Coordinates of C-alpha atoms in Angstrom, one line a residue:
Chain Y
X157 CA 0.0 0.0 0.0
X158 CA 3.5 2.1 -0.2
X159 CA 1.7 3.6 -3.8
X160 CA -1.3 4.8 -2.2
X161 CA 0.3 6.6 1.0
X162 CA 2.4 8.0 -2.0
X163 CA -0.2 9.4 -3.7
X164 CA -1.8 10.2 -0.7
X165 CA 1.8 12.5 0.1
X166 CA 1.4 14.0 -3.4
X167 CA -2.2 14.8 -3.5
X168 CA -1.7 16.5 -0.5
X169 CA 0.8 18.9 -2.1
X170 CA -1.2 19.1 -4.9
X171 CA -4.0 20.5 -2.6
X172 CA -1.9 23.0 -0.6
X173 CA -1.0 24.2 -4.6
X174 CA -4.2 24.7 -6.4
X175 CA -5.6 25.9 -2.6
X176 CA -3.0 29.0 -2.9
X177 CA -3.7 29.5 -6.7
X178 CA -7.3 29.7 -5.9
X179 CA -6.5 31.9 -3.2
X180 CA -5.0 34.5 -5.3
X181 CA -7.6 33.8 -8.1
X182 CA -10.4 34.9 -5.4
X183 CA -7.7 38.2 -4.4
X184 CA -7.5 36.5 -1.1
X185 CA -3.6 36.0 -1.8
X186 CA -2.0 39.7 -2.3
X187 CA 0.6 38.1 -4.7
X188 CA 2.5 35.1 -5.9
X189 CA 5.7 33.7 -4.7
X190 CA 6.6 33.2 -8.0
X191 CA 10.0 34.7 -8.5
X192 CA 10.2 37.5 -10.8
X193 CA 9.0 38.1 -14.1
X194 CA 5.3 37.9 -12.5
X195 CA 5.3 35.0 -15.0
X196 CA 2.3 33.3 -12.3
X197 CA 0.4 36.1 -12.3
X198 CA 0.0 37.1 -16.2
X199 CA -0.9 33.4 -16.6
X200 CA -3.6 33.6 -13.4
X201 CA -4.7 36.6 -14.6
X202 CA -4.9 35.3 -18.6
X203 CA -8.8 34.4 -19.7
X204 CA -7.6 31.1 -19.7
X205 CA -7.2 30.6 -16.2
X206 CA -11.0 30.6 -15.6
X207 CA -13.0 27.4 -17.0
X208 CA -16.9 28.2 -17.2
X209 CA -17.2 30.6 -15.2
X210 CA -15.2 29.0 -12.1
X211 CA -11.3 29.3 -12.1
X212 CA -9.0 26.1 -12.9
X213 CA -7.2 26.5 -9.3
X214 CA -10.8 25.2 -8.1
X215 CA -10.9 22.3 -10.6
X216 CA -7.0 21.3 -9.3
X217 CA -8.5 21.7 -5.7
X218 CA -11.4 19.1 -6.5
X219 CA -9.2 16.9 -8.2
X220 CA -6.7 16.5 -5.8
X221 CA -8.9 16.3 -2.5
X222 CA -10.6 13.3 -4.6
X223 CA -7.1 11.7 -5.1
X224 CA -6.4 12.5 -1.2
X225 CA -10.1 11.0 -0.3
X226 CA -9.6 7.9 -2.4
X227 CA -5.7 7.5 -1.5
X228 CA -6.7 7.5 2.3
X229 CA -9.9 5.4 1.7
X230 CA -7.5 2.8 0.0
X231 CA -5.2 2.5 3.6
X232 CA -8.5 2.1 5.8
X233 CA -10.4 -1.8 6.3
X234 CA -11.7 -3.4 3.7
X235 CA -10.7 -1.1 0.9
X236 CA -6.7 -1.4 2.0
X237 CA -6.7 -5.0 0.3
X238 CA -8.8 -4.3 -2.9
X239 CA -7.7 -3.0 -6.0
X240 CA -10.6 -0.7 -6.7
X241 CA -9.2 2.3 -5.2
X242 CA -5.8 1.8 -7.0
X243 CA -7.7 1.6 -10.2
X244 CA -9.6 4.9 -9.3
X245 CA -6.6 6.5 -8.7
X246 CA -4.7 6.0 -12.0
X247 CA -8.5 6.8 -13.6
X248 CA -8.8 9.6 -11.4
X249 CA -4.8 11.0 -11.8
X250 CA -4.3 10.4 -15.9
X251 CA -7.8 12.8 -16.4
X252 CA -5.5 15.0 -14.5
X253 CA -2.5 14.7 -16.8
X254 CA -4.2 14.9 -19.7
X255 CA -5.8 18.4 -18.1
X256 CA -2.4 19.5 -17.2
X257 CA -1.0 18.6 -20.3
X258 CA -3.8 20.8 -21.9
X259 CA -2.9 23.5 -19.4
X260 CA 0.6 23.9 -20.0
X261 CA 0.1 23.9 -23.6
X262 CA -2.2 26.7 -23.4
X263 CA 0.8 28.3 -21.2
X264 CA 3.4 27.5 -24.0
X265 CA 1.5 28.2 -27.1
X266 CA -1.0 30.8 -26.0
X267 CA 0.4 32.6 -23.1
X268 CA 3.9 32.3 -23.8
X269 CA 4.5 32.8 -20.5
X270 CA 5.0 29.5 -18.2
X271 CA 3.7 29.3 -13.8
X272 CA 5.9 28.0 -11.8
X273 CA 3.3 26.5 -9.6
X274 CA 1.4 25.1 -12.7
X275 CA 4.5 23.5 -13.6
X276 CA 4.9 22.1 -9.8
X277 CA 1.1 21.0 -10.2
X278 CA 1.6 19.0 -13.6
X279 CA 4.7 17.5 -12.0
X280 CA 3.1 16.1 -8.6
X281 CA -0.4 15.0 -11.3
X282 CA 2.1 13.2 -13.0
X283 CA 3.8 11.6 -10.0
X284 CA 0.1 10.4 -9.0
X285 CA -0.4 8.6 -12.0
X286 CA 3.1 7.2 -12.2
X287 CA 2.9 5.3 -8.5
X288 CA -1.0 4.9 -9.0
X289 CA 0.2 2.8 -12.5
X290 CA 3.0 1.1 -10.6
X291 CA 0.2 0.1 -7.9
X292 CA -1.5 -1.4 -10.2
X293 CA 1.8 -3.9 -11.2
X294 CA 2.5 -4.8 -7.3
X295 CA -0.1 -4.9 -5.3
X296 CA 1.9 -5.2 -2.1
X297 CA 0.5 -5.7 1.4
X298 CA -2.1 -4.5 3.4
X299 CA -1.1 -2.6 6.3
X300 CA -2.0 -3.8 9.8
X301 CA -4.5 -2.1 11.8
Chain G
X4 CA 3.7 -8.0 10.1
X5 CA 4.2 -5.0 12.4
X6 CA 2.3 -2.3 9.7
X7 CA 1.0 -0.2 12.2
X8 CA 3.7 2.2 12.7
X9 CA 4.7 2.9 9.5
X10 CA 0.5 3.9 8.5
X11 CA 1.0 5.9 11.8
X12 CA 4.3 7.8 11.0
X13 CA 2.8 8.0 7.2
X14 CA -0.5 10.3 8.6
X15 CA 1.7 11.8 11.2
X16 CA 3.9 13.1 8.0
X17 CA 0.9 14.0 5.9
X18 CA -0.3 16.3 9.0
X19 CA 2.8 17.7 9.4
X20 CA 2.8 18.4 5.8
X21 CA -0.9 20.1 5.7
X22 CA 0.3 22.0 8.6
X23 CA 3.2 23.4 7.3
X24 CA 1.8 24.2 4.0
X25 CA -1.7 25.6 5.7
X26 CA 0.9 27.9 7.6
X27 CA 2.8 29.0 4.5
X28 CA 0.0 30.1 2.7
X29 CA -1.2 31.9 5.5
X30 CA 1.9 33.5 5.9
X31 CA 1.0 34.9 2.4
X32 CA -2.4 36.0 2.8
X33 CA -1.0 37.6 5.9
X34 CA 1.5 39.6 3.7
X35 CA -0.2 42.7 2.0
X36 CA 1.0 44.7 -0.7
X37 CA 3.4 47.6 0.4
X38 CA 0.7 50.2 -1.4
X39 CA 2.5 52.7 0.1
X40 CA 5.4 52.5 -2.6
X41 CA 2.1 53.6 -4.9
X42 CA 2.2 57.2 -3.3
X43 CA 5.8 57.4 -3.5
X44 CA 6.0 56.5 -7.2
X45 CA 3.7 59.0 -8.1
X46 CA 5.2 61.7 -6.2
X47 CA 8.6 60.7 -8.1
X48 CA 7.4 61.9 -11.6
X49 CA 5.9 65.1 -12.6
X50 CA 2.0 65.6 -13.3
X51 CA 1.5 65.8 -16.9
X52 CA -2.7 65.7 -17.4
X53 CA -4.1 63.6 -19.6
X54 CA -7.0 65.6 -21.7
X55 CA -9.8 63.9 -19.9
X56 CA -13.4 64.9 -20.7
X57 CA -14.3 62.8 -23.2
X58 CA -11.6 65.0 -24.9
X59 CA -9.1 62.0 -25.8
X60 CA -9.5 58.0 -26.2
X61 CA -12.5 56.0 -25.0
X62 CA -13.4 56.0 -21.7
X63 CA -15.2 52.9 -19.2
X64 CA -15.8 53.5 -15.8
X65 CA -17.5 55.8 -14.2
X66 CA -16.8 59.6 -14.7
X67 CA -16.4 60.2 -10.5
X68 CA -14.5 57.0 -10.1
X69 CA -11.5 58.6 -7.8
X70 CA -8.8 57.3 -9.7
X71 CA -8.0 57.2 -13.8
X72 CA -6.0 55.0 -15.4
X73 CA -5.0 56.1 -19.3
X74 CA -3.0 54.1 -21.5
X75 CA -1.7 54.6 -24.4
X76 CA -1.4 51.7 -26.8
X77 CA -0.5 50.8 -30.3
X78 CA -3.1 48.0 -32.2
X79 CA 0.3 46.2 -33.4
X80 CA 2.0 46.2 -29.8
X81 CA 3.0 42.4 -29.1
X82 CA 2.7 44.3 -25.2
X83 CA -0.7 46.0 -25.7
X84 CA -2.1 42.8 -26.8
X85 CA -0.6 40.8 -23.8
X86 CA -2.1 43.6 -21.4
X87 CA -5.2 43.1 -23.4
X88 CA -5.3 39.2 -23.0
X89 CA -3.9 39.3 -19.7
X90 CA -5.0 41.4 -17.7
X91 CA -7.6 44.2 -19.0
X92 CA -10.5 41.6 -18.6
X93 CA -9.6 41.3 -14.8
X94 CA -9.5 45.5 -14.6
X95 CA -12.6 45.5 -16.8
X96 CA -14.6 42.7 -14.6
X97 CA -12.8 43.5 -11.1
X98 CA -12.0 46.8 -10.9
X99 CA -14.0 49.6 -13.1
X100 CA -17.1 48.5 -11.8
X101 CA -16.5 49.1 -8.1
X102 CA -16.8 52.4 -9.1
X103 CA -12.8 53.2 -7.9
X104 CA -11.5 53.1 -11.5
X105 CA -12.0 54.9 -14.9
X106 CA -9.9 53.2 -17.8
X107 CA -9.3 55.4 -20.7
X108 CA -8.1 54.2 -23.7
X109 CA -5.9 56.6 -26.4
X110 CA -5.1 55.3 -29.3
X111 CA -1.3 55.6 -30.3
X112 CA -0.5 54.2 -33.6
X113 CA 3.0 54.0 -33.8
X114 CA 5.5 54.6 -36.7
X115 CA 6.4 52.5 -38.6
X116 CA 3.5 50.3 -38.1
X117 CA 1.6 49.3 -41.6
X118 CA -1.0 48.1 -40.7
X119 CA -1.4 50.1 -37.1
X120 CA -3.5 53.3 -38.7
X121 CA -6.5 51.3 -40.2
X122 CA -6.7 49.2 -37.3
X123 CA -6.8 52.1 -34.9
X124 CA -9.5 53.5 -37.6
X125 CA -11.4 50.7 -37.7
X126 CA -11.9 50.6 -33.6
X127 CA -12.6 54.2 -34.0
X128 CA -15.4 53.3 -36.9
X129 CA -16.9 50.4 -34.3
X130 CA -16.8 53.2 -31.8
X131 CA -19.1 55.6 -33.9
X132 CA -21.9 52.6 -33.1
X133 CA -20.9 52.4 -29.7
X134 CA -18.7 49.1 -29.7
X135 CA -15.4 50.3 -29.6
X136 CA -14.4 47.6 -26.3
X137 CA -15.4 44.8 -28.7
X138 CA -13.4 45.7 -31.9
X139 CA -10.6 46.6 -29.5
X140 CA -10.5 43.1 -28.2
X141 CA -10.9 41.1 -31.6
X142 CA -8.5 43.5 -32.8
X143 CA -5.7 43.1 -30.1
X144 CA -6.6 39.3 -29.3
X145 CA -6.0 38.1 -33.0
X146 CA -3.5 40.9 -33.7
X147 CA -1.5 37.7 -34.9
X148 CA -3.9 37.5 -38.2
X149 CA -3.8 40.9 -39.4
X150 CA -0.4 42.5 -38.3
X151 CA 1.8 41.9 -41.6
X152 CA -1.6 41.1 -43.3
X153 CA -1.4 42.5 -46.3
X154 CA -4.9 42.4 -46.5
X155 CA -5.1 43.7 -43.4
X156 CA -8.5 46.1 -43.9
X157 CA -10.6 42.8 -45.1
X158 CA -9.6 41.1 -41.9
X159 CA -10.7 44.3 -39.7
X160 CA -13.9 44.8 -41.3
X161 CA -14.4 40.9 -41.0
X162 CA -13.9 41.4 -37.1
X163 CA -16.5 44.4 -37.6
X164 CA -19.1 42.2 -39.5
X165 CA -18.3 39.6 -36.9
X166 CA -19.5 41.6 -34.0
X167 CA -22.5 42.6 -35.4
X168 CA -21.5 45.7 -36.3
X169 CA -23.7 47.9 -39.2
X170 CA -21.2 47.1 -42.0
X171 CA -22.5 49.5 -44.4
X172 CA -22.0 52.3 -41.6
X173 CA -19.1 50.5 -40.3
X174 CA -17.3 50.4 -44.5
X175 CA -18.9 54.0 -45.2
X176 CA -17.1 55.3 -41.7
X177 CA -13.9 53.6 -43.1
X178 CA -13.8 54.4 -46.5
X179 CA -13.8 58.3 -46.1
X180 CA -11.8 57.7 -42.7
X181 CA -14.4 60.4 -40.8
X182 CA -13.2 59.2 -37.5
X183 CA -9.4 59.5 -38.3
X184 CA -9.9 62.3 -36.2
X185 CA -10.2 60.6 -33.2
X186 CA -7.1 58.5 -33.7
X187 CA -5.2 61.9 -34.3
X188 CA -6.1 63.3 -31.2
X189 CA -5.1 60.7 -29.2
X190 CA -1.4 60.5 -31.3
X191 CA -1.2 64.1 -30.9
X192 CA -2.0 64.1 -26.7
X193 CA 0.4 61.3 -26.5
X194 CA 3.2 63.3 -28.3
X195 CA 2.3 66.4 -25.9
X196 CA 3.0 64.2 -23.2
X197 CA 6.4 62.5 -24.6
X198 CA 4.9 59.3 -25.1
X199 CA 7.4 56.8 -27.0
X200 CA 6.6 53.9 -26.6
X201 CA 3.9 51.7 -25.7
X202 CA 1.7 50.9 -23.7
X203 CA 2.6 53.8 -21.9
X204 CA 0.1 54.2 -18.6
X205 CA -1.0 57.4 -16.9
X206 CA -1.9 58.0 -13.2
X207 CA -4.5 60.7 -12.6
X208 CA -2.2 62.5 -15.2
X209 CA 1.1 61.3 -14.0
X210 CA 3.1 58.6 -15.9
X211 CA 4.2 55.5 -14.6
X212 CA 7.3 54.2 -15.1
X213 CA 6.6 51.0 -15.9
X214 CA 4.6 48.9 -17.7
X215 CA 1.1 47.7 -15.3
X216 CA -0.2 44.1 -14.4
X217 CA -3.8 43.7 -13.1
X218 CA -1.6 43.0 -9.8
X219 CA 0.0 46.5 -9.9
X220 CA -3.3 48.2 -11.0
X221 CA -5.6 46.7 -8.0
X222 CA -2.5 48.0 -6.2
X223 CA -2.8 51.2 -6.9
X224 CA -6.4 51.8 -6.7
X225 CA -6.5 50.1 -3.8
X226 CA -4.1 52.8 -2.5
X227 CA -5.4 55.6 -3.8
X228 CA -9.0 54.9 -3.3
X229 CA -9.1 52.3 -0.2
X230 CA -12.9 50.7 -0.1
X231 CA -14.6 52.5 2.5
X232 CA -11.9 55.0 3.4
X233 CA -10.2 58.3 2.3
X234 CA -7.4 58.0 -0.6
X235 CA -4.2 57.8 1.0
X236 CA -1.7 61.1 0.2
X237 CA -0.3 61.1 -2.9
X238 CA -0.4 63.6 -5.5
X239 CA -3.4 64.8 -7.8
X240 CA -2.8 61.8 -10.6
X241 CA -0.8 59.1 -10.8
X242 CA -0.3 56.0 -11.4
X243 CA 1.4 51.9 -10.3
X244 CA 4.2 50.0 -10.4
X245 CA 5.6 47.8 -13.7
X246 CA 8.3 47.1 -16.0
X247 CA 9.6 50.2 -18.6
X248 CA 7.1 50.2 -21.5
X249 CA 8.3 48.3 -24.7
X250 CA 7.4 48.5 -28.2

């Protein structure tokens, strides 16, 4: 169950990302520590960064508190020893890299300007998926209760 | 197999983890912008007004709004239409209607340019019917299409038609160039002022040094006009903090 408190460690920082993006989407945040260049803010700020009407920091916030949520679910009783909520997390993590691959091409091609926190966000999306996958291959044990 | 302490030193990371991060972040919300480098800026440069009035440019906001914001912006500006993209729709949706903020727009068509004068024309034509926002954003958000277009004028009025505009009005207005005269004010207010580049951005009449970010512009009007408190001191006009304006 090694994969799942993984993802459960990377959803987690996935959260505490997409929870301080959303915070500066909402003007609750002052401004970004983003290094200079305010490369994080011009792509915040960019049309792009809102999705029907609600802003794509919210969409990274739902995403990962699911992958948290189904991580953790996977550790407790019954759940620890069956494969569904592996399966839901590779489900769950590769609709996020595809969105994060979308993202960042809309950084690259459209905004030409790349956020350093967006990049962290792909990376850790990515992570998800690769130790959700690699959950899948080895099961591993249960842990004791 | 002894499992147990490994789960528990796995959830006694993750809470340290929340914890620190929930305290980070908080750290930041904690940390307000120093809007008191707003007054100081402005009291670094002179106070050059910008004909105001409905005199020069197109104005949004409301005309009491404490604090005016003019920028002075060439169609063919890789910059203008960044600011455009970027960050006018947060200033246009955020700002300018908490009634804190008048933006005025002056056209600046810059030398040099081929295709900049019938593009400034033709958001001067959709502004004769009252839609000069909207050509201003297809014009600056696919500036890409038209820029060393040399058909240029068909792609304009096709952002015209697009909108809805009346495209007999709209070709008649463009054909004998009737509201060239509103570009020509604008180039020649800019030139009084010793604009040179673009965008250039003006403060309640003084200029800014630097290119403005939504981030920089909130900034400022939230210094100069604080919700539900008096400006804080800084000179008659003015403006917030960016990088030197580019061509």
């Amino acid at each position: 169950m090694r994969h799942r408190m993984a993802a459960a460690m990377l959803s987690m920082l996935g959260l505490l990302v997409s929870a301080y993006l959303l915070l500066y989407k909402l003007g609750i945040v002052g401004e970004l520590a983003c290094g200079s260049g305010g490369s994080c803010e011009r792509v915040q700020a960019s049309k792009w960064a809102v999705l029907f009407g609600i802003p794509i920091a919210a969409y990274g916030v739902g995403g990962y508190l699911a992958l948290l949520v189904v991580a953790l679910a996977g550790l407790e009783g019954r759940w620890a020893e069956h494969p569904g909520p592996t399966r839901l997390l590779v489900a769950l993590s590769a609709i996020g890299v595809a969105f994060a691959a979308y993202l960042t091409f809309l950084e690259v091609a459209l905004i030409r300007d790349l956020c350093r926190w967006c990049v962290v966000s792909a990376v850790l999306i990515t992570a998800i998926l690769a130790v959700s996958v690699a959950g899948l291959r080895s099961p591993g044990t249960p842990p004791a209760t | 197999m002894a499992a147990g302490r490994p789960v528990r030193s796995f959830y006694l990371a993750l809470g340290v983890i929340a914890i620190a991060g929930v305290a980070l972040i908080a750290g930041q919300v904690a940390r307000r912008p120093a809007t008191g480098s707003v007054a100081e800026t402005l009291a670094s440069v002179p106070l050059t007004p910008v004909a105001s009035g409905g005199a020069v440019g197109h104005q949004l906001g409301s005309d009491s709004a404490p604090v005016e914001i003019a920028v002075f912006s060439d169609f063919s500006c890789p910059h203008c239409a960044n600011f455009e993209i970027l960050d006018f729709p947060l200033v246009r949706d955020r700002l300018i209607p908490t009634g804190r903020l008048r933006w005025r727009f002056v056209d600046f068509p810059l030398e040099g340019r081929a295709n900049s004068p019938v593009a400034h024309l033709s958001a001067a034509c959709a502004g004769e019917q009252g839609r000069f926002w909207e050509m201003m954003g297809a014009i600056l958000n696919r500036q890409g299409e038209w820029v060393e277009d040399r058909r240029a004028e068909r792609r304009l009025r096709g952002y015209a038609e697009g909108l809805g505009l009346d495209v007999t009005r709209f070709a008649d207005c463009m054909d004998t160039g009737r509201a060239q005269a509103v570009v020509d004010a604008g180039a020649a207010e800019g030139r009084r002022l010793g604009v040179n580049a673009t965008p250039t951005f003006f403060v309640n009449g003084r200029q800014w040094p630097d290119v403005l970010g939504y981030d920089q512009i909130r900034a400022i009007v939230d210094s100069l006009a604080p919700v539900g408190g008096a400006p804080r001191g800084a000179p008659a006009g003015a403006a917030g903090p960016s990088a030197p304006p580019r061509r």
